[in-house]
Amino acid sequence: MTDVIPWDLYFIYFYPMTSIKQIIYLFLLVFLFGCKEKGQIVKPTFQPISESVYASGIIKAENQYEAYAPVNGIIDSVFVSEGDRIRKGSPILSISSKVQHLNEENAELTAAFSDVNANQGKLKEAKLVIDMSRNKMRNDSLMYIRQKNLWQQQIGSKVEFEQRELAYQNAKVAYFSALVNYDDLKRQLNYNASLSKKNLLISGKLTDDFLLKSELDGMVFSIKREKGEIVTTQTPLAVIGNEKKFILEMQVDEYDIIKVQKGQLVEVALDSYKGKVFEARVTKINPLMDARSRTFVVEAEFVKKPRYLYPNVSFEANIILSSKAKAMLVPRNYVLGDSIVVKRSGKRIRVKTGLKDYRKIEILSGINADDELIPPTP
């Protein structure tokens, strides 16, 4: 302790006090001054240390997503409640669609009317026309050949021969026209049937769009709207996710992201579990930085998850970069620029440092455990 007497002690020393209060005051001054002087001197200690990156975030269920209204309208029915388990493809709620139901009924009627089986009568009629045209062509062909043979024998007139020939040619054209008409009719009927079936499928799909369905097997965590409310395609209606597996979604600063790697240990403190620390492992580092917050999203999974977990629970975490079970440590504010310490004598020593946290820093070389240090001045 220094030999210089402070002015307040000097005053008391040369002007004795006789009251008890004055004696107590003198005692406290000496005690506080001595403690202050002694408290500035520290020695290195051997303790465990971990270097980590701080992160905060929220817990999400695996594949958690918000389901939005597929169309604009009014909620007609809600089929599930919060906390219900749901299968992929199962309906969550429906939106009123009376006009669309009418359109679907019209599509069903058109499909039934255009079905090929329902138009077999038209095809039979076209086949009859073919048969009649074929028979007439054959008959006119025989008459033409007979008249041709007679004409070659100079029997009959040329006009009669030409009339038979013309009748045969007309019958042949009528026959081939009947064949073409039949093919056209059959193709038209098949086209109409296929088109009406497609329109029915489209109408059914549009009607299906009025039904909000789950995209996965999981749990309904939230229903955000009730029956009778008006919704748009920008309206979130429900939150769905896998309640059996939870993901820790953390925000890591851009200055620290290069230190984070998959598989690193994460110590997690949940607001819901005060005083407890849970272990997790880094599983995913999203490579795109959020330009607004200047952070990256890092995901982790519990090594052993808490008994009860809920989506959107907040937490704080330390991503452990490295650790030692026993290291020589000094307070960080006793190391200037993480490289220089000051001994009690006032001598500055350059040291080699290792791991550090927000309170302590590891000394690898430069001093030993018996050296006494004082806070450095810049």
mmCIF file of C-alpha atoms in Angstrom:
data_model
loop_
_atom_site.group_PDB
_atom_site.id
_atom_site.type_symbol
_atom_site.label_atom_id
_atom_site.label_comp_id
_atom_site.label_asym_id
_atom_site.label_seq_id
_atom_site.Cartn_x
_atom_site.Cartn_y
_atom_site.Cartn_z
ATOM 1 C CA MET A 1 0.000 0.000 0.000
ATOM 2 C CA THR A 2 1.292 3.467 -0.834
ATOM 3 C CA ASP A 3 2.861 5.633 1.944
ATOM 4 C CA VAL A 4 1.155 8.810 0.794
ATOM 5 C CA ILE A 5 -1.626 9.866 3.169
ATOM 6 C CA PRO A 6 -4.696 11.198 1.363
ATOM 7 C CA TRP A 7 -5.800 14.715 2.202
ATOM 8 C CA ASP A 8 -8.912 13.538 4.061
ATOM 9 C CA LEU A 9 -6.880 11.231 6.302
ATOM 10 C CA TYR A 10 -4.297 13.980 6.689
ATOM 11 C CA PHE A 11 -6.967 16.308 7.957
ATOM 12 C CA ILE A 12 -8.182 13.750 10.512
ATOM 13 C CA TYR A 13 -4.612 12.913 11.517
ATOM 14 C CA PHE A 14 -3.689 16.477 12.428
ATOM 15 C CA TYR A 15 -7.094 17.408 13.836
ATOM 16 C CA PRO A 16 -8.054 14.622 16.286
ATOM 17 C CA MET A 17 -11.719 13.812 16.717
ATOM 18 C CA THR A 18 -13.096 12.851 20.038
ATOM 19 C CA SER A 19 -16.594 11.727 19.137
ATOM 20 C CA ILE A 20 -17.524 8.112 18.356
ATOM 21 C CA LYS A 21 -18.857 9.186 14.976
ATOM 22 C CA GLN A 22 -15.516 10.695 14.093
ATOM 23 C CA ILE A 23 -13.677 7.534 15.074
ATOM 24 C CA ILE A 24 -16.049 5.382 12.947
ATOM 25 C CA TYR A 25 -15.652 7.735 10.047
ATOM 26 C CA LEU A 26 -11.859 7.482 10.294
ATOM 27 C CA PHE A 27 -12.065 3.672 10.409
ATOM 28 C CA LEU A 28 -14.308 3.485 7.338
ATOM 29 C CA LEU A 29 -12.057 5.773 5.329
ATOM 30 C CA VAL A 30 -9.004 3.710 6.065
ATOM 31 C CA PHE A 31 -10.875 0.451 5.322
ATOM 32 C CA LEU A 32 -12.353 1.617 2.041
ATOM 33 C CA PHE A 33 -9.130 3.133 0.834
ATOM 34 C CA GLY A 34 -7.216 -0.034 1.651
ATOM 35 C CA CYS A 35 -9.810 -2.279 -0.021
ATOM 36 C CA LYS A 36 -9.865 -0.145 -3.114
ATOM 37 C CA GLU A 37 -6.091 -0.319 -3.377
ATOM 38 C CA LYS A 38 -6.076 -4.073 -2.786
ATOM 39 C CA GLY A 39 -8.973 -4.773 -5.174
ATOM 40 C CA GLN A 40 -7.030 -3.396 -8.116
ATOM 41 C CA ILE A 41 -4.467 -6.167 -7.895
ATOM 42 C CA VAL A 42 -5.322 -9.571 -9.388
ATOM 43 C CA LYS A 43 -3.550 -12.836 -10.062
ATOM 44 C CA PRO A 44 -4.325 -15.283 -12.863
ATOM 45 C CA THR A 45 -6.748 -18.064 -11.954
ATOM 46 C CA PHE A 46 -7.255 -21.523 -13.439
ATOM 47 C CA GLN A 47 -10.843 -22.122 -14.516
ATOM 48 C CA PRO A 48 -12.803 -23.593 -17.448
ATOM 49 C CA ILE A 49 -13.595 -21.225 -20.313
ATOM 50 C CA SER A 50 -15.627 -21.355 -23.496
ATOM 51 C CA GLU A 51 -15.511 -19.018 -26.447
ATOM 52 C CA SER A 52 -18.917 -18.611 -27.996
ATOM 53 C CA VAL A 53 -21.126 -16.596 -30.317
ATOM 54 C CA TYR A 54 -24.280 -15.102 -28.862
ATOM 55 C CA ALA A 55 -27.550 -15.656 -30.683
ATOM 56 C CA SER A 56 -31.243 -15.245 -29.998
ATOM 57 C CA GLY A 57 -34.313 -16.553 -31.731
ATOM 58 C CA ILE A 58 -37.530 -18.516 -31.524
ATOM 59 C CA ILE A 59 -38.473 -22.177 -31.566
ATOM 60 C CA LYS A 60 -40.431 -23.478 -34.539
ATOM 61 C CA ALA A 61 -42.059 -26.808 -35.220
ATOM 62 C CA GLU A 62 -40.511 -28.740 -38.090
ATOM 63 C CA ASN A 63 -41.993 -27.603 -41.431
ATOM 64 C CA GLN A 64 -44.084 -25.019 -39.607
ATOM 65 C CA TYR A 65 -45.965 -22.808 -42.059
ATOM 66 C CA GLU A 66 -48.823 -20.349 -42.280
ATOM 67 C CA ALA A 67 -51.727 -21.466 -44.470
ATOM 68 C CA TYR A 68 -53.236 -18.650 -46.551
ATOM 69 C CA ALA A 69 -56.683 -18.371 -48.125
ATOM 70 C CA PRO A 70 -56.540 -19.843 -51.648
ATOM 71 C CA VAL A 71 -59.333 -17.522 -52.894
ATOM 72 C CA ASN A 72 -61.238 -14.468 -51.766
ATOM 73 C CA GLY A 73 -64.529 -15.075 -50.007
ATOM 74 C CA ILE A 74 -66.302 -15.731 -46.749
ATOM 75 C CA ILE A 75 -65.374 -18.597 -44.429
ATOM 76 C CA ASP A 76 -68.199 -21.103 -44.661
ATOM 77 C CA SER A 77 -67.020 -23.868 -42.282
ATOM 78 C CA VAL A 78 -64.076 -24.613 -39.989
ATOM 79 C CA PHE A 79 -63.348 -28.334 -39.645
ATOM 80 C CA VAL A 80 -60.562 -28.384 -37.024
ATOM 81 C CA SER A 81 -59.681 -26.761 -33.717
ATOM 82 C CA GLU A 82 -56.394 -25.556 -32.283
ATOM 83 C CA GLY A 83 -54.391 -28.483 -30.929
ATOM 84 C CA ASP A 84 -55.979 -31.041 -33.284
ATOM 85 C CA ARG A 85 -53.765 -33.439 -35.198
ATOM 86 C CA ILE A 86 -54.296 -33.363 -38.932
ATOM 87 C CA ARG A 87 -53.315 -35.523 -41.897
ATOM 88 C CA LYS A 88 -51.863 -34.273 -45.151
ATOM 89 C CA GLY A 89 -54.671 -33.344 -47.539
ATOM 90 C CA SER A 90 -57.292 -33.110 -44.808
ATOM 91 C CA PRO A 91 -59.549 -30.019 -44.925
ATOM 92 C CA ILE A 92 -58.945 -27.193 -42.488
ATOM 93 C CA LEU A 93 -61.777 -24.884 -43.527
ATOM 94 C CA SER A 94 -63.928 -24.038 -46.529
ATOM 95 C CA ILE A 95 -64.759 -20.734 -48.188
ATOM 96 C CA SER A 96 -68.246 -20.005 -49.502
ATOM 97 C CA SER A 97 -68.529 -20.631 -53.285
ATOM 98 C CA LYS A 98 -72.181 -20.895 -54.416
ATOM 99 C CA VAL A 99 -71.449 -19.578 -57.921
ATOM 100 C CA GLN A 100 -68.574 -22.023 -58.297
ATOM 101 C CA HIS A 101 -70.809 -24.904 -57.219
ATOM 102 C CA LEU A 102 -73.286 -23.917 -59.931
ATOM 103 C CA ASN A 103 -70.459 -23.782 -62.476
ATOM 104 C CA GLU A 104 -69.376 -27.247 -61.437
ATOM 105 C CA GLU A 105 -72.930 -28.549 -61.867
ATOM 106 C CA ASN A 106 -73.063 -27.007 -65.338
ATOM 107 C CA ALA A 107 -69.770 -28.690 -66.182
ATOM 108 C CA GLU A 108 -71.166 -32.022 -64.995
ATOM 109 C CA LEU A 109 -74.247 -31.608 -67.214
ATOM 110 C CA THR A 110 -72.116 -30.689 -70.211
ATOM 111 C CA ALA A 111 -69.824 -33.661 -69.615
ATOM 112 C CA ALA A 112 -72.797 -36.016 -69.415
ATOM 113 C CA PHE A 113 -74.356 -34.518 -72.573
ATOM 114 C CA SER A 114 -71.105 -34.751 -74.531
ATOM 115 C CA ASP A 115 -70.179 -38.268 -73.446
ATOM 116 C CA VAL A 116 -69.522 -40.588 -76.402
ATOM 117 C CA ASN A 117 -71.805 -43.285 -75.022
ATOM 118 C CA ALA A 118 -74.624 -40.750 -74.854
ATOM 119 C CA ASN A 119 -74.174 -39.978 -78.574
ATOM 120 C CA GLN A 120 -74.124 -43.490 -79.997
ATOM 121 C CA GLY A 121 -77.378 -42.733 -81.837
ATOM 122 C CA LYS A 122 -75.646 -40.120 -83.991
ATOM 123 C CA LEU A 123 -72.881 -42.580 -84.843
ATOM 124 C CA LYS A 124 -75.408 -45.295 -85.751
ATOM 125 C CA GLU A 125 -77.226 -42.845 -87.987
ATOM 126 C CA ALA A 126 -73.974 -41.940 -89.721
ATOM 127 C CA LYS A 127 -73.222 -45.645 -90.201
ATOM 128 C CA LEU A 128 -76.641 -46.149 -91.811
ATOM 129 C CA VAL A 129 -75.901 -43.347 -94.238
ATOM 130 C CA ILE A 130 -72.621 -45.096 -95.108
ATOM 131 C CA ASP A 131 -74.386 -48.415 -95.662
ATOM 132 C CA MET A 132 -77.057 -46.808 -97.871
ATOM 133 C CA SER A 133 -74.435 -44.902 -99.845
ATOM 134 C CA ARG A 134 -72.387 -48.063 -100.295
ATOM 135 C CA ASN A 135 -75.411 -50.042 -101.551
ATOM 136 C CA LYS A 136 -76.430 -47.276 -103.933
ATOM 137 C CA MET A 137 -72.866 -47.021 -105.230
ATOM 138 C CA ARG A 138 -72.774 -50.758 -105.872
ATOM 139 C CA ASN A 139 -76.147 -50.700 -107.611
ATOM 140 C CA ASP A 140 -75.207 -47.694 -109.784
ATOM 141 C CA SER A 141 -71.890 -49.395 -110.514
ATOM 142 C CA LEU A 142 -73.688 -52.505 -111.861
ATOM 143 C CA MET A 143 -76.058 -50.381 -113.904
ATOM 144 C CA TYR A 144 -73.158 -48.397 -115.299
ATOM 145 C CA ILE A 145 -71.197 -51.543 -116.278
ATOM 146 C CA ARG A 146 -74.285 -53.075 -117.883
ATOM 147 C CA GLN A 147 -75.021 -49.950 -119.866
ATOM 148 C CA LYS A 148 -71.389 -49.709 -120.862
ATOM 149 C CA ASN A 149 -71.432 -53.267 -122.247
ATOM 150 C CA LEU A 150 -74.634 -52.512 -124.169
ATOM 151 C CA TRP A 151 -73.158 -49.351 -125.594
ATOM 152 C CA GLN A 152 -70.075 -51.259 -126.719
ATOM 153 C CA GLN A 153 -72.516 -53.500 -128.624
ATOM 154 C CA GLN A 154 -74.164 -50.420 -130.142
ATOM 155 C CA ILE A 155 -77.264 -51.040 -128.073
ATOM 156 C CA GLY A 156 -78.980 -48.103 -126.444
ATOM 157 C CA SER A 157 -78.185 -44.412 -126.677
ATOM 158 C CA LYS A 158 -75.087 -42.503 -125.661
ATOM 159 C CA VAL A 159 -77.155 -40.225 -123.453
ATOM 160 C CA GLU A 160 -78.416 -43.171 -121.456
ATOM 161 C CA PHE A 161 -74.851 -44.459 -121.057
ATOM 162 C CA GLU A 162 -73.614 -41.094 -119.855
ATOM 163 C CA GLN A 163 -76.495 -40.850 -117.385
ATOM 164 C CA ARG A 164 -75.572 -44.229 -115.874
ATOM 165 C CA GLU A 165 -71.930 -43.179 -115.628
ATOM 166 C CA LEU A 166 -72.858 -39.888 -113.957
ATOM 167 C CA ALA A 167 -75.160 -41.667 -111.485
ATOM 168 C CA TYR A 168 -72.339 -44.046 -110.545
ATOM 169 C CA GLN A 169 -69.868 -41.200 -110.014
ATOM 170 C CA ASN A 170 -72.383 -39.336 -107.818
ATOM 171 C CA ALA A 171 -73.053 -42.470 -105.758
ATOM 172 C CA LYS A 172 -69.312 -43.011 -105.277
ATOM 173 C CA VAL A 173 -68.829 -39.404 -104.108
ATOM 174 C CA ALA A 174 -71.785 -39.740 -101.744
ATOM 175 C CA TYR A 175 -70.322 -42.937 -100.282
ATOM 176 C CA PHE A 176 -66.882 -41.446 -99.609
ATOM 177 C CA SER A 177 -68.548 -38.303 -98.249
ATOM 178 C CA ALA A 178 -70.540 -40.471 -95.832
ATOM 179 C CA LEU A 179 -67.277 -42.092 -94.658
ATOM 180 C CA VAL A 180 -65.680 -38.698 -94.093
ATOM 181 C CA ASN A 181 -68.760 -37.424 -92.277
ATOM 182 C CA TYR A 182 -68.722 -40.452 -90.007
ATOM 183 C CA ASP A 183 -65.056 -39.942 -89.118
ATOM 184 C CA ASP A 184 -65.644 -36.237 -88.551
ATOM 185 C CA LEU A 185 -68.631 -36.923 -86.338
ATOM 186 C CA LYS A 186 -66.741 -39.507 -84.310
ATOM 187 C CA ARG A 187 -63.761 -37.186 -83.871
ATOM 188 C CA GLN A 188 -66.053 -34.295 -82.927
ATOM 189 C CA LEU A 189 -67.875 -36.390 -80.351
ATOM 190 C CA ASN A 190 -64.599 -37.609 -78.831
ATOM 191 C CA TYR A 191 -63.292 -34.035 -78.746
ATOM 192 C CA ASN A 192 -66.452 -32.705 -77.097
ATOM 193 C CA ALA A 193 -66.389 -35.526 -74.563
ATOM 194 C CA SER A 194 -62.717 -34.930 -73.711
ATOM 195 C CA LEU A 195 -63.183 -31.157 -73.541
ATOM 196 C CA SER A 196 -66.195 -31.406 -71.274
ATOM 197 C CA LYS A 197 -64.333 -33.817 -68.988
ATOM 198 C CA LYS A 198 -61.398 -31.404 -68.807
ATOM 199 C CA ASN A 199 -63.741 -28.539 -68.019
ATOM 200 C CA LEU A 200 -65.311 -30.669 -65.318
ATOM 201 C CA LEU A 201 -61.880 -31.366 -63.834
ATOM 202 C CA ILE A 202 -61.004 -27.663 -63.974
ATOM 203 C CA SER A 203 -64.291 -26.749 -62.359
ATOM 204 C CA GLY A 204 -63.703 -29.376 -59.691
ATOM 205 C CA LYS A 205 -60.206 -28.026 -59.091
ATOM 206 C CA LEU A 206 -61.576 -24.497 -58.768
ATOM 207 C CA THR A 207 -64.151 -25.771 -56.311
ATOM 208 C CA ASP A 208 -61.361 -27.586 -54.476
ATOM 209 C CA ASP A 209 -59.504 -24.275 -54.223
ATOM 210 C CA PHE A 210 -62.309 -23.057 -51.979
ATOM 211 C CA LEU A 211 -61.249 -25.793 -49.547
ATOM 212 C CA LEU A 212 -58.075 -25.105 -47.528
ATOM 213 C CA LYS A 213 -56.197 -28.368 -46.916
ATOM 214 C CA SER A 214 -53.174 -29.304 -44.824
ATOM 215 C CA GLU A 215 -49.841 -29.666 -46.630
ATOM 216 C CA LEU A 216 -48.431 -32.130 -44.085
ATOM 217 C CA ASP A 217 -49.096 -34.508 -41.222
ATOM 218 C CA GLY A 218 -48.909 -32.494 -38.030
ATOM 219 C CA MET A 219 -50.808 -30.313 -35.589
ATOM 220 C CA VAL A 220 -53.012 -27.265 -35.939
ATOM 221 C CA PHE A 221 -51.249 -24.737 -33.713
ATOM 222 C CA SER A 222 -53.491 -21.802 -34.532
ATOM 223 C CA ILE A 223 -56.739 -20.929 -36.324
ATOM 224 C CA LYS A 224 -56.624 -17.203 -37.060
ATOM 225 C CA ARG A 225 -60.130 -16.651 -38.476
ATOM 226 C CA GLU A 226 -63.679 -17.744 -37.661
ATOM 227 C CA LYS A 227 -66.734 -18.729 -39.640
ATOM 228 C CA GLY A 228 -68.366 -15.792 -41.373
ATOM 229 C CA GLU A 229 -65.215 -13.644 -41.656
ATOM 230 C CA ILE A 230 -64.227 -12.199 -45.022
ATOM 231 C CA VAL A 231 -60.780 -13.339 -46.195
ATOM 232 C CA THR A 232 -58.474 -12.654 -49.135
ATOM 233 C CA THR A 233 -55.537 -14.517 -50.625
ATOM 234 C CA GLN A 234 -53.280 -12.375 -48.414
ATOM 235 C CA THR A 235 -55.013 -13.536 -45.224
ATOM 236 C CA PRO A 236 -53.195 -16.129 -43.050
ATOM 237 C CA LEU A 237 -55.769 -18.587 -41.789
ATOM 238 C CA ALA A 238 -53.866 -21.222 -39.778
ATOM 239 C CA VAL A 239 -50.455 -22.312 -38.506
ATOM 240 C CA ILE A 240 -49.554 -25.967 -39.094
ATOM 241 C CA GLY A 241 -46.409 -27.911 -38.149
ATOM 242 C CA ASN A 242 -44.900 -31.161 -36.914
ATOM 243 C CA GLU A 243 -45.338 -31.070 -33.153
ATOM 244 C CA LYS A 244 -42.993 -34.043 -32.644
ATOM 245 C CA LYS A 245 -39.873 -32.196 -33.765
ATOM 246 C CA PHE A 246 -38.800 -28.619 -33.073
ATOM 247 C CA ILE A 247 -36.154 -26.418 -34.673
ATOM 248 C CA LEU A 248 -34.184 -23.652 -32.977
ATOM 249 C CA GLU A 249 -34.105 -20.721 -35.403
ATOM 250 C CA MET A 250 -31.384 -18.247 -34.384
ATOM 251 C CA GLN A 251 -30.270 -14.861 -35.677
ATOM 252 C CA VAL A 252 -26.470 -14.567 -35.907
ATOM 253 C CA ASP A 253 -24.700 -11.293 -36.651
ATOM 254 C CA GLU A 254 -22.820 -11.040 -39.945
ATOM 255 C CA TYR A 255 -19.542 -10.440 -38.060
ATOM 256 C CA ASP A 256 -19.842 -13.802 -36.290
ATOM 257 C CA ILE A 257 -21.302 -16.008 -39.018
ATOM 258 C CA ILE A 258 -17.917 -17.109 -40.413
ATOM 259 C CA LYS A 259 -17.123 -18.703 -37.021
ATOM 260 C CA VAL A 260 -20.278 -20.851 -37.007
ATOM 261 C CA GLN A 261 -20.178 -24.384 -38.423
ATOM 262 C CA LYS A 262 -22.518 -27.349 -38.553
ATOM 263 C CA GLY A 263 -22.280 -29.680 -35.587
ATOM 264 C CA GLN A 264 -21.177 -27.044 -33.065
ATOM 265 C CA LEU A 265 -22.619 -27.277 -29.568
ATOM 266 C CA VAL A 266 -25.265 -24.727 -28.636
ATOM 267 C CA GLU A 267 -26.184 -23.888 -25.034
ATOM 268 C CA VAL A 268 -29.811 -22.778 -24.941
ATOM 269 C CA ALA A 269 -31.634 -20.822 -22.247
ATOM 270 C CA LEU A 270 -35.412 -20.795 -22.625
ATOM 271 C CA ASP A 271 -37.597 -18.156 -21.034
ATOM 272 C CA SER A 272 -40.056 -20.960 -20.249
ATOM 273 C CA TYR A 273 -37.421 -22.885 -18.264
ATOM 274 C CA LYS A 274 -35.744 -20.344 -15.995
ATOM 275 C CA GLY A 275 -32.347 -21.411 -14.635
ATOM 276 C CA LYS A 276 -31.947 -24.391 -16.969
ATOM 277 C CA VAL A 277 -29.580 -24.769 -19.899
ATOM 278 C CA PHE A 278 -30.276 -27.221 -22.736
ATOM 279 C CA GLU A 279 -27.834 -28.546 -25.310
ATOM 280 C CA ALA A 280 -28.390 -28.429 -29.052
ATOM 281 C CA ARG A 281 -26.344 -28.842 -32.244
ATOM 282 C CA VAL A 282 -26.113 -26.573 -35.278
ATOM 283 C CA THR A 283 -27.804 -28.327 -38.211
ATOM 284 C CA LYS A 284 -28.179 -25.679 -40.894
ATOM 285 C CA ILE A 285 -26.726 -22.289 -41.845
ATOM 286 C CA ASN A 286 -28.881 -20.345 -44.281
ATOM 287 C CA PRO A 287 -26.465 -18.659 -46.711
ATOM 288 C CA LEU A 288 -28.543 -15.549 -47.451
ATOM 289 C CA MET A 289 -28.169 -12.566 -45.125
ATOM 290 C CA ASP A 290 -31.180 -10.498 -44.145
ATOM 291 C CA ALA A 291 -30.234 -7.086 -45.537
ATOM 292 C CA ARG A 292 -32.445 -5.259 -43.055
ATOM 293 C CA SER A 293 -31.187 -6.839 -39.812
ATOM 294 C CA ARG A 294 -27.707 -7.769 -41.141
ATOM 295 C CA THR A 295 -28.079 -11.249 -39.666
ATOM 296 C CA PHE A 296 -28.072 -14.861 -40.850
ATOM 297 C CA VAL A 297 -30.558 -17.542 -39.858
ATOM 298 C CA VAL A 298 -28.886 -20.537 -38.192
ATOM 299 C CA GLU A 299 -30.877 -23.627 -37.264
ATOM 300 C CA ALA A 300 -30.162 -26.118 -34.499
ATOM 301 C CA GLU A 301 -31.816 -29.172 -32.970
ATOM 302 C CA PHE A 302 -31.981 -30.213 -29.342
ATOM 303 C CA VAL A 303 -29.698 -33.030 -28.214
ATOM 304 C CA LYS A 304 -32.336 -33.779 -25.599
ATOM 305 C CA LYS A 305 -35.382 -31.593 -25.921
ATOM 306 C CA PRO A 306 -37.402 -30.281 -22.957
ATOM 307 C CA ARG A 307 -40.522 -32.193 -22.042
ATOM 308 C CA TYR A 308 -42.859 -29.439 -23.217
ATOM 309 C CA LEU A 309 -42.216 -27.189 -26.201
ATOM 310 C CA TYR A 310 -44.392 -24.777 -28.117
ATOM 311 C CA PRO A 311 -43.862 -22.848 -31.356
ATOM 312 C CA ASN A 312 -42.595 -19.255 -31.224
ATOM 313 C CA VAL A 313 -41.129 -19.596 -27.713
ATOM 314 C CA SER A 314 -38.153 -17.223 -27.475
ATOM 315 C CA PHE A 315 -34.693 -18.211 -26.303
ATOM 316 C CA GLU A 316 -31.109 -17.020 -25.952
ATOM 317 C CA ALA A 317 -28.174 -19.180 -26.948
ATOM 318 C CA ASN A 318 -24.401 -19.399 -27.043
ATOM 319 C CA ILE A 319 -22.878 -21.266 -29.974
ATOM 320 C CA ILE A 320 -19.730 -22.806 -28.514
ATOM 321 C CA LEU A 321 -16.761 -22.245 -30.821
ATOM 322 C CA SER A 322 -14.134 -23.862 -28.537
ATOM 323 C CA SER A 323 -13.613 -24.605 -24.854
ATOM 324 C CA LYS A 324 -11.039 -25.710 -22.269
ATOM 325 C CA ALA A 325 -11.607 -27.443 -18.958
ATOM 326 C CA LYS A 326 -8.652 -25.628 -17.321
ATOM 327 C CA ALA A 327 -7.077 -22.412 -18.536
ATOM 328 C CA MET A 328 -5.080 -19.575 -16.972
ATOM 329 C CA LEU A 329 -7.455 -16.628 -16.958
ATOM 330 C CA VAL A 330 -7.414 -12.953 -16.112
ATOM 331 C CA PRO A 331 -10.189 -10.353 -16.376
ATOM 332 C CA ARG A 332 -10.525 -8.979 -19.892
ATOM 333 C CA ASN A 333 -10.280 -5.376 -18.709
ATOM 334 C CA TYR A 334 -6.788 -6.161 -17.404
ATOM 335 C CA VAL A 335 -5.535 -6.951 -20.912
ATOM 336 C CA LEU A 336 -5.006 -3.966 -23.156
ATOM 337 C CA GLY A 337 -5.823 -4.741 -26.786
ATOM 338 C CA ASP A 338 -5.919 -8.443 -25.860
ATOM 339 C CA SER A 339 -2.111 -8.425 -25.880
ATOM 340 C CA ILE A 340 -0.618 -6.302 -23.050
ATOM 341 C CA VAL A 341 -0.849 -6.604 -19.248
ATOM 342 C CA VAL A 342 0.615 -4.393 -16.535
ATOM 343 C CA LYS A 343 2.388 -5.884 -13.520
ATOM 344 C CA ARG A 344 2.051 -4.407 -10.062
ATOM 345 C CA SER A 345 5.411 -2.716 -10.531
ATOM 346 C CA GLY A 346 3.976 -0.823 -13.521
ATOM 347 C CA LYS A 347 5.939 -2.798 -16.104
ATOM 348 C CA ARG A 348 4.033 -3.600 -19.281
ATOM 349 C CA ILE A 349 4.311 -7.154 -20.562
ATOM 350 C CA ARG A 350 3.216 -8.463 -23.961
ATOM 351 C CA VAL A 351 1.287 -11.708 -23.624
ATOM 352 C CA LYS A 352 -0.118 -14.314 -25.942
ATOM 353 C CA THR A 353 -3.861 -14.817 -25.459
ATOM 354 C CA GLY A 354 -6.210 -17.655 -26.326
ATOM 355 C CA LEU A 355 -9.888 -18.202 -25.642
ATOM 356 C CA LYS A 356 -12.004 -15.379 -24.301
ATOM 357 C CA ASP A 357 -15.526 -14.599 -23.230
ATOM 358 C CA TYR A 358 -17.141 -11.349 -22.180
ATOM 359 C CA ARG A 359 -15.458 -11.442 -18.702
ATOM 360 C CA LYS A 360 -12.274 -13.517 -18.886
ATOM 361 C CA ILE A 361 -9.420 -14.096 -21.324
ATOM 362 C CA GLU A 362 -6.928 -16.964 -21.466
ATOM 363 C CA ILE A 363 -3.195 -16.213 -21.114
ATOM 364 C CA LEU A 364 -1.030 -18.673 -23.020
ATOM 365 C CA SER A 365 2.389 -17.134 -22.381
ATOM 366 C CA GLY A 366 4.112 -13.990 -21.096
ATOM 367 C CA ILE A 367 3.260 -14.211 -17.374
ATOM 368 C CA ASN A 368 2.884 -16.908 -14.771
ATOM 369 C CA ALA A 369 0.298 -17.703 -12.127
ATOM 370 C CA ASP A 370 2.143 -15.775 -9.400
ATOM 371 C CA ASP A 371 2.310 -12.458 -11.225
ATOM 372 C CA GLU A 372 0.218 -9.656 -9.766
ATOM 373 C CA LEU A 373 -1.524 -7.407 -12.287
ATOM 374 C CA ILE A 374 -3.143 -3.999 -12.157
ATOM 375 C CA PRO A 375 -5.613 -2.469 -14.636
ATOM 376 C CA PRO A 376 -3.761 -0.995 -17.633
ATOM 377 C CA THR A 377 -4.177 2.573 -18.768
ATOM 378 C CA PRO A 378 -4.348 3.334 -22.500
#
